[in-house]
mmCIF file of C-alpha atoms in Angstrom:
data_model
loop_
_atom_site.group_PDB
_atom_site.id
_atom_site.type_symbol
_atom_site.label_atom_id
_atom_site.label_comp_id
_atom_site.label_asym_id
_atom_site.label_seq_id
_atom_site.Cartn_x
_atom_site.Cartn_y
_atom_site.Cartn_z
ATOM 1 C CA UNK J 1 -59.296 18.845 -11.282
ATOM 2 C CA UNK J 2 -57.485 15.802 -11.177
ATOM 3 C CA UNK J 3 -55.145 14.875 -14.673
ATOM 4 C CA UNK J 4 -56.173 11.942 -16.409
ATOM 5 C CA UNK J 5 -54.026 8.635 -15.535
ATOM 6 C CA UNK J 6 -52.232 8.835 -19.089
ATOM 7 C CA UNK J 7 -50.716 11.758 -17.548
ATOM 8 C CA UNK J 8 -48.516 9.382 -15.351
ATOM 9 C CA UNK J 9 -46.074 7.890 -17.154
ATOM 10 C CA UNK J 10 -45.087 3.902 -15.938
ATOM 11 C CA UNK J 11 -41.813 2.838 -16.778
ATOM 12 C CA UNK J 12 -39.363 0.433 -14.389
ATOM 13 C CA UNK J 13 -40.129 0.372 -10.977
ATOM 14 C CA UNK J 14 -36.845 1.770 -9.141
ATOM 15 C CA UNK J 15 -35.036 -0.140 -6.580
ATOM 16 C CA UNK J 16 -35.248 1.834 -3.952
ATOM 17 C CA UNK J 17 -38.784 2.744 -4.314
ATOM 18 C CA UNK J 18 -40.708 2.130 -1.196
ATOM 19 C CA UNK J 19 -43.530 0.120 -1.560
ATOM 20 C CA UNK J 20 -45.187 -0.550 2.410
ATOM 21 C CA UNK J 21 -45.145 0.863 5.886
ATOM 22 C CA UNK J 22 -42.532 0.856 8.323
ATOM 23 C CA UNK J 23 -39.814 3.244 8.860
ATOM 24 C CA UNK J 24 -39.132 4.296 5.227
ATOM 25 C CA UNK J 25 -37.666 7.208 4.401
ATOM 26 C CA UNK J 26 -38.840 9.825 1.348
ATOM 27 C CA UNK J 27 -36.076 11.971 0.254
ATOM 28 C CA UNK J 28 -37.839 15.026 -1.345
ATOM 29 C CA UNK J 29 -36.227 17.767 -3.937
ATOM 30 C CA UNK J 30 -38.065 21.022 -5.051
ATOM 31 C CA UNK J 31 -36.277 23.344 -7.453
ATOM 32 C CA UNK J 32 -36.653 25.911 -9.789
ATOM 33 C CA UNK J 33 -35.092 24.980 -12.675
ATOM 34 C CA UNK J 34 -35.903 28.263 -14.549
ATOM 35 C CA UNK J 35 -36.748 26.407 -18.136
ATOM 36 C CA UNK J 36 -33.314 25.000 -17.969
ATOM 37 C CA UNK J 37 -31.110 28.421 -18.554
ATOM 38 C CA UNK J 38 -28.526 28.789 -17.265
ATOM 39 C CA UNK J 39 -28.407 31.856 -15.231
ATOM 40 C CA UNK J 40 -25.636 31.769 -12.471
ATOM 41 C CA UNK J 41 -24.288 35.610 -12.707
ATOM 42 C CA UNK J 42 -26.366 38.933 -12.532
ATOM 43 C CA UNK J 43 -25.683 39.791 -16.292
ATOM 44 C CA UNK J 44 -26.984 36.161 -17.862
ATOM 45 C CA UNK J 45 -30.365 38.135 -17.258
ATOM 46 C CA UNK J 46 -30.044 40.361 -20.037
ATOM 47 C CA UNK J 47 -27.133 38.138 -22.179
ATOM 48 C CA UNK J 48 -29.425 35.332 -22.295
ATOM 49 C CA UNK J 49 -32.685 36.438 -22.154
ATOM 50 C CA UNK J 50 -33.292 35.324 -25.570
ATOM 51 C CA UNK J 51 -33.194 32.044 -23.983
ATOM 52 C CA UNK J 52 -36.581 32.197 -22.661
ATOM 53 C CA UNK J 53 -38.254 32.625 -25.898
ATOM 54 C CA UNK J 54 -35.855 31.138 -28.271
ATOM 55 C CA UNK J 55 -34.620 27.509 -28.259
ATOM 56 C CA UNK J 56 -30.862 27.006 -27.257
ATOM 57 C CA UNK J 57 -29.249 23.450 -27.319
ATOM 58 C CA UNK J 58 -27.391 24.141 -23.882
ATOM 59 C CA UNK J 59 -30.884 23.518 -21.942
ATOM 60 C CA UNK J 60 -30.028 19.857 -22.875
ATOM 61 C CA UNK J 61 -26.645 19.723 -21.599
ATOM 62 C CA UNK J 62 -28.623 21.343 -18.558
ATOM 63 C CA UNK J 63 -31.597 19.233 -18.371
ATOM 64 C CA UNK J 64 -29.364 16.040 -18.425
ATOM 65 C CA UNK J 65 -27.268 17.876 -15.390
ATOM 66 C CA UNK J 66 -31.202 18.651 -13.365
ATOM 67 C CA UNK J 67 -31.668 14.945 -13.890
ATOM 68 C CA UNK J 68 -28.620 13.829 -12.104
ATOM 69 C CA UNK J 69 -29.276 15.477 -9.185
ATOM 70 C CA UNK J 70 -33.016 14.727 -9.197
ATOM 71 C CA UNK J 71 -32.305 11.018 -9.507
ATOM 72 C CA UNK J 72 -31.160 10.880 -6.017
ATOM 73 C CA UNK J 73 -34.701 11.498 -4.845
ATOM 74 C CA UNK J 74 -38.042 9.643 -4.538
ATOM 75 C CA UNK J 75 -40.159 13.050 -5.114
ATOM 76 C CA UNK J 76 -38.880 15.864 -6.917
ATOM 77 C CA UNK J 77 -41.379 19.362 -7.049
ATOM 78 C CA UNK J 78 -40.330 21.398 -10.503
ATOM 79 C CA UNK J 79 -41.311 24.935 -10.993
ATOM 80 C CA UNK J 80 -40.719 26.747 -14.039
ATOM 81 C CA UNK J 81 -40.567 23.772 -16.001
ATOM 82 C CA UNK J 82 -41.664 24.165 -19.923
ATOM 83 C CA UNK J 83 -44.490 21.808 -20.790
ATOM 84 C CA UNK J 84 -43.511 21.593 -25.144
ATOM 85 C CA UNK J 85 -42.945 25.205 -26.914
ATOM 86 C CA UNK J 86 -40.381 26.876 -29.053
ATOM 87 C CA UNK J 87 -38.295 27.315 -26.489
ATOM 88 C CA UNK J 88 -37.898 23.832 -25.318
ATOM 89 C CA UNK J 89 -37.760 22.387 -28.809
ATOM 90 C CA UNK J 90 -41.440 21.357 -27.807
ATOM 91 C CA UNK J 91 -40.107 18.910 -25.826
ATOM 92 C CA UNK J 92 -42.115 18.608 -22.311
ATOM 93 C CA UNK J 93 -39.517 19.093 -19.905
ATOM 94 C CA UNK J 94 -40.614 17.590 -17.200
ATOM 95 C CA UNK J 95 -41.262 14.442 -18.994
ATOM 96 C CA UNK J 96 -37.429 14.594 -20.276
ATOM 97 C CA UNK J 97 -36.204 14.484 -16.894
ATOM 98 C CA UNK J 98 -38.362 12.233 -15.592
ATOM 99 C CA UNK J 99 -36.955 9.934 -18.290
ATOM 100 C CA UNK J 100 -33.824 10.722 -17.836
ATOM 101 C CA UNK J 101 -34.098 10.330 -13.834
ATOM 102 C CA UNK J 102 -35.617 6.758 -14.306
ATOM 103 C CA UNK J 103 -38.944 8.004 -12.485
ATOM 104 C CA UNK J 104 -42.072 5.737 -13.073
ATOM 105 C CA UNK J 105 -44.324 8.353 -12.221
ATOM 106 C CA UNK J 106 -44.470 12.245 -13.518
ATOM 107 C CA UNK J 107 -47.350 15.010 -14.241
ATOM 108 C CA UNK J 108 -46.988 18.707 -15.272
ATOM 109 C CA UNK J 109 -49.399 21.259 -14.650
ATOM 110 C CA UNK J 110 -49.110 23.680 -16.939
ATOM 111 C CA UNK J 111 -50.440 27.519 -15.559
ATOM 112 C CA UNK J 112 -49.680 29.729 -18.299
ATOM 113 C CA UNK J 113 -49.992 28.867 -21.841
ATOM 114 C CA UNK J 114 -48.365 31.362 -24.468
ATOM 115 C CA UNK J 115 -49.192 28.602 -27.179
ATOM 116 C CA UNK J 116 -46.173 27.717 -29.138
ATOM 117 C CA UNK J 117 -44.236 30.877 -27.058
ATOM 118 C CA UNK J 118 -43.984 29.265 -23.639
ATOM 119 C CA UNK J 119 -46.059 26.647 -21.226
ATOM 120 C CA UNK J 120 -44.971 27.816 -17.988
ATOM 121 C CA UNK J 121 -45.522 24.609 -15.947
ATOM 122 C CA UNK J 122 -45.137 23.189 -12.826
ATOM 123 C CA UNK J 123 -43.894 19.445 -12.400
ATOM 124 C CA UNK J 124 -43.502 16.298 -10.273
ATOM 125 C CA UNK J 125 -41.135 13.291 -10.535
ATOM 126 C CA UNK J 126 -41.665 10.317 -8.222
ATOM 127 C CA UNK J 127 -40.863 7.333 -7.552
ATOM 128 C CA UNK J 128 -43.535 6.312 -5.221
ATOM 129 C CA UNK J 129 -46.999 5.861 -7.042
ATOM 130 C CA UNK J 130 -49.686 8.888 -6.208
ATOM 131 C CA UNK J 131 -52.733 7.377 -5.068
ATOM 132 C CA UNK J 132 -54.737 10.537 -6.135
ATOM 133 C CA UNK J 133 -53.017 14.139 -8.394
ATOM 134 C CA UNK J 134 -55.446 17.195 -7.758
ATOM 135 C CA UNK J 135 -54.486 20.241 -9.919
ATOM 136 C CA UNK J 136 -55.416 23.743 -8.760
ATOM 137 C CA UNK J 137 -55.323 27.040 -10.299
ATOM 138 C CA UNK J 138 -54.435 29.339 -7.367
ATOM 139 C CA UNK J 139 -56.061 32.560 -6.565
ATOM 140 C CA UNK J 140 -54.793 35.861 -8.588
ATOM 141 C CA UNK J 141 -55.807 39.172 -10.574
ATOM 142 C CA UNK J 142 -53.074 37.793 -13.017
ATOM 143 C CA UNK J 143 -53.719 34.189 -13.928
ATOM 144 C CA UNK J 144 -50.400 31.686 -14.035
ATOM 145 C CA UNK J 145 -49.740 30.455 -10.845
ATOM 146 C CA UNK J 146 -50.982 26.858 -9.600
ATOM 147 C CA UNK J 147 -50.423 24.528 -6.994
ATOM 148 C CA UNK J 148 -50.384 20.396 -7.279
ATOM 149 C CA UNK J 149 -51.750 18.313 -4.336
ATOM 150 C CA UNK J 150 -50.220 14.600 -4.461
ATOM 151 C CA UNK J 151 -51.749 12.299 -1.667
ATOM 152 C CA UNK J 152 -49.161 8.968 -1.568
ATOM 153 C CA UNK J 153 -51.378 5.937 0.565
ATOM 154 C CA UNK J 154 -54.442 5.287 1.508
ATOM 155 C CA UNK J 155 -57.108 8.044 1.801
ATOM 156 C CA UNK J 156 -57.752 7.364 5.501
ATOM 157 C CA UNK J 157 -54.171 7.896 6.085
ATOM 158 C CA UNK J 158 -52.038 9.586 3.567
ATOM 159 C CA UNK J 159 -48.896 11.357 3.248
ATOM 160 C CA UNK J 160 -50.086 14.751 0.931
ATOM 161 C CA UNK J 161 -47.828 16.641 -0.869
ATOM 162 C CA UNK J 162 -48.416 20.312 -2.022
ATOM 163 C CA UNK J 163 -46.119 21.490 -4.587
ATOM 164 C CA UNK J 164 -46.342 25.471 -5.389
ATOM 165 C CA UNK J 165 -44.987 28.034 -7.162
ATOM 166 C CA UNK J 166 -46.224 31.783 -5.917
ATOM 167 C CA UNK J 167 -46.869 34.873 -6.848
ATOM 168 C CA UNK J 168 -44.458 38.141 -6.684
ATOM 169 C CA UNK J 169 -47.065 40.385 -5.273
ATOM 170 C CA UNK J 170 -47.399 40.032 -1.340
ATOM 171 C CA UNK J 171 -51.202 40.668 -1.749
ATOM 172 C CA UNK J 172 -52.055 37.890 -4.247
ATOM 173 C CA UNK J 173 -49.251 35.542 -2.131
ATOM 174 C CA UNK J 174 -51.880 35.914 0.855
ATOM 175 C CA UNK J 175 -54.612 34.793 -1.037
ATOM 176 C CA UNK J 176 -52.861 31.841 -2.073
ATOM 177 C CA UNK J 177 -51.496 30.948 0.753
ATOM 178 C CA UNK J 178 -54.850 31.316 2.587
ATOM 179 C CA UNK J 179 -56.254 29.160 -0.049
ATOM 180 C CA UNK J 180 -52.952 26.404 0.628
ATOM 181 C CA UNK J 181 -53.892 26.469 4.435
ATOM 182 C CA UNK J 182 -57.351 25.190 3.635
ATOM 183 C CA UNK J 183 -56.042 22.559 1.180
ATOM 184 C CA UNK J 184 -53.238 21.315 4.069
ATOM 185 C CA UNK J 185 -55.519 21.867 7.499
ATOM 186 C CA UNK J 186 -57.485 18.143 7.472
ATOM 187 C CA UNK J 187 -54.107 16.283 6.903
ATOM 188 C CA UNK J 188 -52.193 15.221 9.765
ATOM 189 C CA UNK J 189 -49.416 14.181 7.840
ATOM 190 C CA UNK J 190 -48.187 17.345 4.693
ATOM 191 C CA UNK J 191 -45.900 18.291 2.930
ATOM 192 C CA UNK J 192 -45.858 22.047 0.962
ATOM 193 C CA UNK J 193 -42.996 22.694 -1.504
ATOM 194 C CA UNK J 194 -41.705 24.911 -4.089
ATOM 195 C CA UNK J 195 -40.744 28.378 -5.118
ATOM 196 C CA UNK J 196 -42.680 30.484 -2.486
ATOM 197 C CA UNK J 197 -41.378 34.024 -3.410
ATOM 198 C CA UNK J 198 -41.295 34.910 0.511
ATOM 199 C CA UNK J 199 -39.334 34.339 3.476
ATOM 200 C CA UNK J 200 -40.840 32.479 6.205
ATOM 201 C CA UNK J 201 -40.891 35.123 8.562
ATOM 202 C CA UNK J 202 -43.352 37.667 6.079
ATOM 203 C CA UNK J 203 -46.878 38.016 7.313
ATOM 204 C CA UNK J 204 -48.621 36.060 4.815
ATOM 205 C CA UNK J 205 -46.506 32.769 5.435
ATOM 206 C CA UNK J 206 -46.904 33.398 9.052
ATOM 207 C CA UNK J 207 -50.678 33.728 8.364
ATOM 208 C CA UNK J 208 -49.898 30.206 6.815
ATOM 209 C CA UNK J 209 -48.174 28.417 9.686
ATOM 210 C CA UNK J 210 -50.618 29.739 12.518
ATOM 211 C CA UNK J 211 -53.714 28.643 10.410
ATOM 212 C CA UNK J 212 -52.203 25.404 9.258
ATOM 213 C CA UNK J 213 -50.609 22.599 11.349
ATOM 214 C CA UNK J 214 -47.154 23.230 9.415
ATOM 215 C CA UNK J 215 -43.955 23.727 11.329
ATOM 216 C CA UNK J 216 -41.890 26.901 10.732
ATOM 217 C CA UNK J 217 -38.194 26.016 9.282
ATOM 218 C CA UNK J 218 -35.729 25.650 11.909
ATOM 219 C CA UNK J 219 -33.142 26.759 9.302
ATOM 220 C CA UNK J 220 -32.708 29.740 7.331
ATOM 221 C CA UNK J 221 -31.609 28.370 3.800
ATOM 222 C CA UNK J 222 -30.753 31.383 1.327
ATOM 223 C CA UNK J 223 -31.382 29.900 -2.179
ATOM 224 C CA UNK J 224 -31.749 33.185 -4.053
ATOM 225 C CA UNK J 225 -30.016 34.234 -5.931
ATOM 226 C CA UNK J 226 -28.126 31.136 -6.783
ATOM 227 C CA UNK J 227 -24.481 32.741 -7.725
ATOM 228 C CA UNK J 228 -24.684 34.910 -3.835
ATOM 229 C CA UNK J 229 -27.912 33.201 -2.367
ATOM 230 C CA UNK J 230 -29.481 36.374 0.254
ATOM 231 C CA UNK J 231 -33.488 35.111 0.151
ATOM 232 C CA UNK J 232 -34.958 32.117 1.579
ATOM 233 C CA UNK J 233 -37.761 31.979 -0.465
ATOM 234 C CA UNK J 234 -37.609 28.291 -1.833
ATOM 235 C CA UNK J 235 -39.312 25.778 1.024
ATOM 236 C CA UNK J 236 -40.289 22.609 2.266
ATOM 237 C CA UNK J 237 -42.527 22.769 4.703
ATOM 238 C CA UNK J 238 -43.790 20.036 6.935
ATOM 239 C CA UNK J 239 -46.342 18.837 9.600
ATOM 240 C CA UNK J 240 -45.494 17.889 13.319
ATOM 241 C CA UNK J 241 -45.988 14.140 12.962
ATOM 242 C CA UNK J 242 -43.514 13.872 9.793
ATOM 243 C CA UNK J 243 -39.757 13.761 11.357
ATOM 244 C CA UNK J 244 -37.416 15.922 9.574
ATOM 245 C CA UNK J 245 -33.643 15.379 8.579
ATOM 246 C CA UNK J 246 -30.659 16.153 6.444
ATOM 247 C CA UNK J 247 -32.519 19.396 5.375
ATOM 248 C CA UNK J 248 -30.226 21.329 3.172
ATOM 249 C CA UNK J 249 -29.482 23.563 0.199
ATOM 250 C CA UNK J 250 -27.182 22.319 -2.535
ATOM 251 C CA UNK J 251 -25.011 23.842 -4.248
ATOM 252 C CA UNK J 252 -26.095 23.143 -7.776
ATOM 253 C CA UNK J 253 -26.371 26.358 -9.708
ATOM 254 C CA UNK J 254 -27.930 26.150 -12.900
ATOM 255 C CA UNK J 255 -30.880 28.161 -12.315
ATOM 256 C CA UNK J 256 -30.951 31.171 -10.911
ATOM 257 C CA UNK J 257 -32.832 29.324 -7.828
ATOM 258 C CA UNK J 258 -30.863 26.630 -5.618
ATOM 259 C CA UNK J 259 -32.696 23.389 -5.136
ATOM 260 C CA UNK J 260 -33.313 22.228 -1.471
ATOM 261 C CA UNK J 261 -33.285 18.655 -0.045
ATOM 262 C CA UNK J 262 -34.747 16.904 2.837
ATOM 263 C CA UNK J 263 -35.700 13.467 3.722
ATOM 264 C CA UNK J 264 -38.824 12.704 5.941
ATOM 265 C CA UNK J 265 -39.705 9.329 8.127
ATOM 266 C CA UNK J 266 -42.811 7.968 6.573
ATOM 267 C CA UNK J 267 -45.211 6.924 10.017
ATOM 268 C CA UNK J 268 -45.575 3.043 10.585
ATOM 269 C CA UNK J 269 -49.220 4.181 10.093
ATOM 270 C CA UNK J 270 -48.794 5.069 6.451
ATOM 271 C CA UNK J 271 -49.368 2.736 3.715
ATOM 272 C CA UNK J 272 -47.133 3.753 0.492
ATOM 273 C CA UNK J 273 -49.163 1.679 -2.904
ATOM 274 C CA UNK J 274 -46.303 -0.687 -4.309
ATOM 275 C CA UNK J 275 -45.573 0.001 -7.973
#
């Protein structure tokens, strides 16, 4: 289901948006911002745990520091973002930091809905404008997970840009990411994101790269836990034809995720839309 256009909100085009073909460059962001608390030592999970039901000013203060970093990229991929509840002062958090980042174009998916309580969301920032948003509720005994399929250009050519946040159980992760392998397969040139709750070197991802034409990481990038990082589980994965460089992890703990970074060549082939 794709959201309706007036989910897309249109501000100032940035200056370093791209707008054609050419060698351009995209630098992408995924994180998990973990509704903006701040959890960067083993015992914030039980000292602030109130924090995920119960509004706390700080997530400001912490927002304002997520939109910072995020303002140095042209697409950013949010996971546990909160879409307006209690806990977020009903403020859509993904629209805050797309504000705050200057980004003409955002949309938050929103997979589990606890009312007033919580709107567990996923969400984009870009600055490039999506020629098409397609919103999918991925595959799971226990509803709440979803994945967000971007395509920037022209349909006969596109860039497309999956942006995910997984399930704990290995079972339910397969069917998802059998169910990501047929969204990614007819696209030459893709891009899957986000918080994938598995290394790249567990069956079901593996399952992933053989089916799809996505490259295994050449890196091993711990970003979990953020305060002694031991699991790669966060990832940005790409296709052959996309050329990959400056991937890293960054040392911005806020969550209890670290975000990762990359920037990709866009093909001479691929036509970005202008803003």
């Amino acid at each position: 289901m794709s959201p309706p256009i007036s989910a897309l909100v249109e501000e100032h085009a940035h200056p370093g948006s791209v707008t054609g073909g050419g060698k351009s460059r995209l630098r992408l962001l995924t994180y998990n911002i973990q509704t903006a608390v701040a959890s960067t030592r083993p015992h914030h999970y039980f000292t602030r745990s109130w924090k995920h039901v119960l509004p706390h000013f700080s997530s400001f203060d912490n927002l304002d520091r997520i939109a910072r970093l995020a303002s140095q990229y042209d697409v950013v991929a949010l996971q546990e973002a909160d879409a307006g509840s209690l806990r977020s002062y009903f403020i859509n958090q993904v629209e805050y930091l797309a504000r705050r980042g200057h980004f003409p174009f955002w949309c938050h998916q929103t997979n589990r809905d606890l009312g007033k309580f919580a709107q567990h969301s996923n969400g984009l920032l870009s600055r490039i404008r999506p020629s098409m948003i397609e919103q999918h509720k991925l595959p799971g005994l226990i509803p709440g997970r979803g994945a967000m399929a971007v395509r920037f250009g022209h349909h006969d050519n596109p860039i497309m840009l999956i942006l995910v946040h997984l399930a704990l159980g290995r079972r339910t992760r397969q069917r998802q990411l059998d169910f990501l392998g047929e969204l990614v397969c007819d696209y030459e040139h893709a891009v899957v994101m986000g918080d994938f709750n598995c290394a790249p070197q567990s069956r079901e991802m593996d399952r992933l790269l053989t089916v799809s034409k996505l490259c295994e990481p050449t890196q091993i990038l711990h970003t979990f836990p953020s305060w002694r990082p031991i699991r790669n589980i966060d990832h940005i994965l790409t296709t052959p034809s996309l050329k990959v460089t400056n991937l890293q992890v960054l040392n911005h703990a806020i969550s209890d995720h670290l975000p990762i970074a990359v920037e990709i060549e866009v093909p001479e082939t691929v036509q970005l839309l202008a803003n």
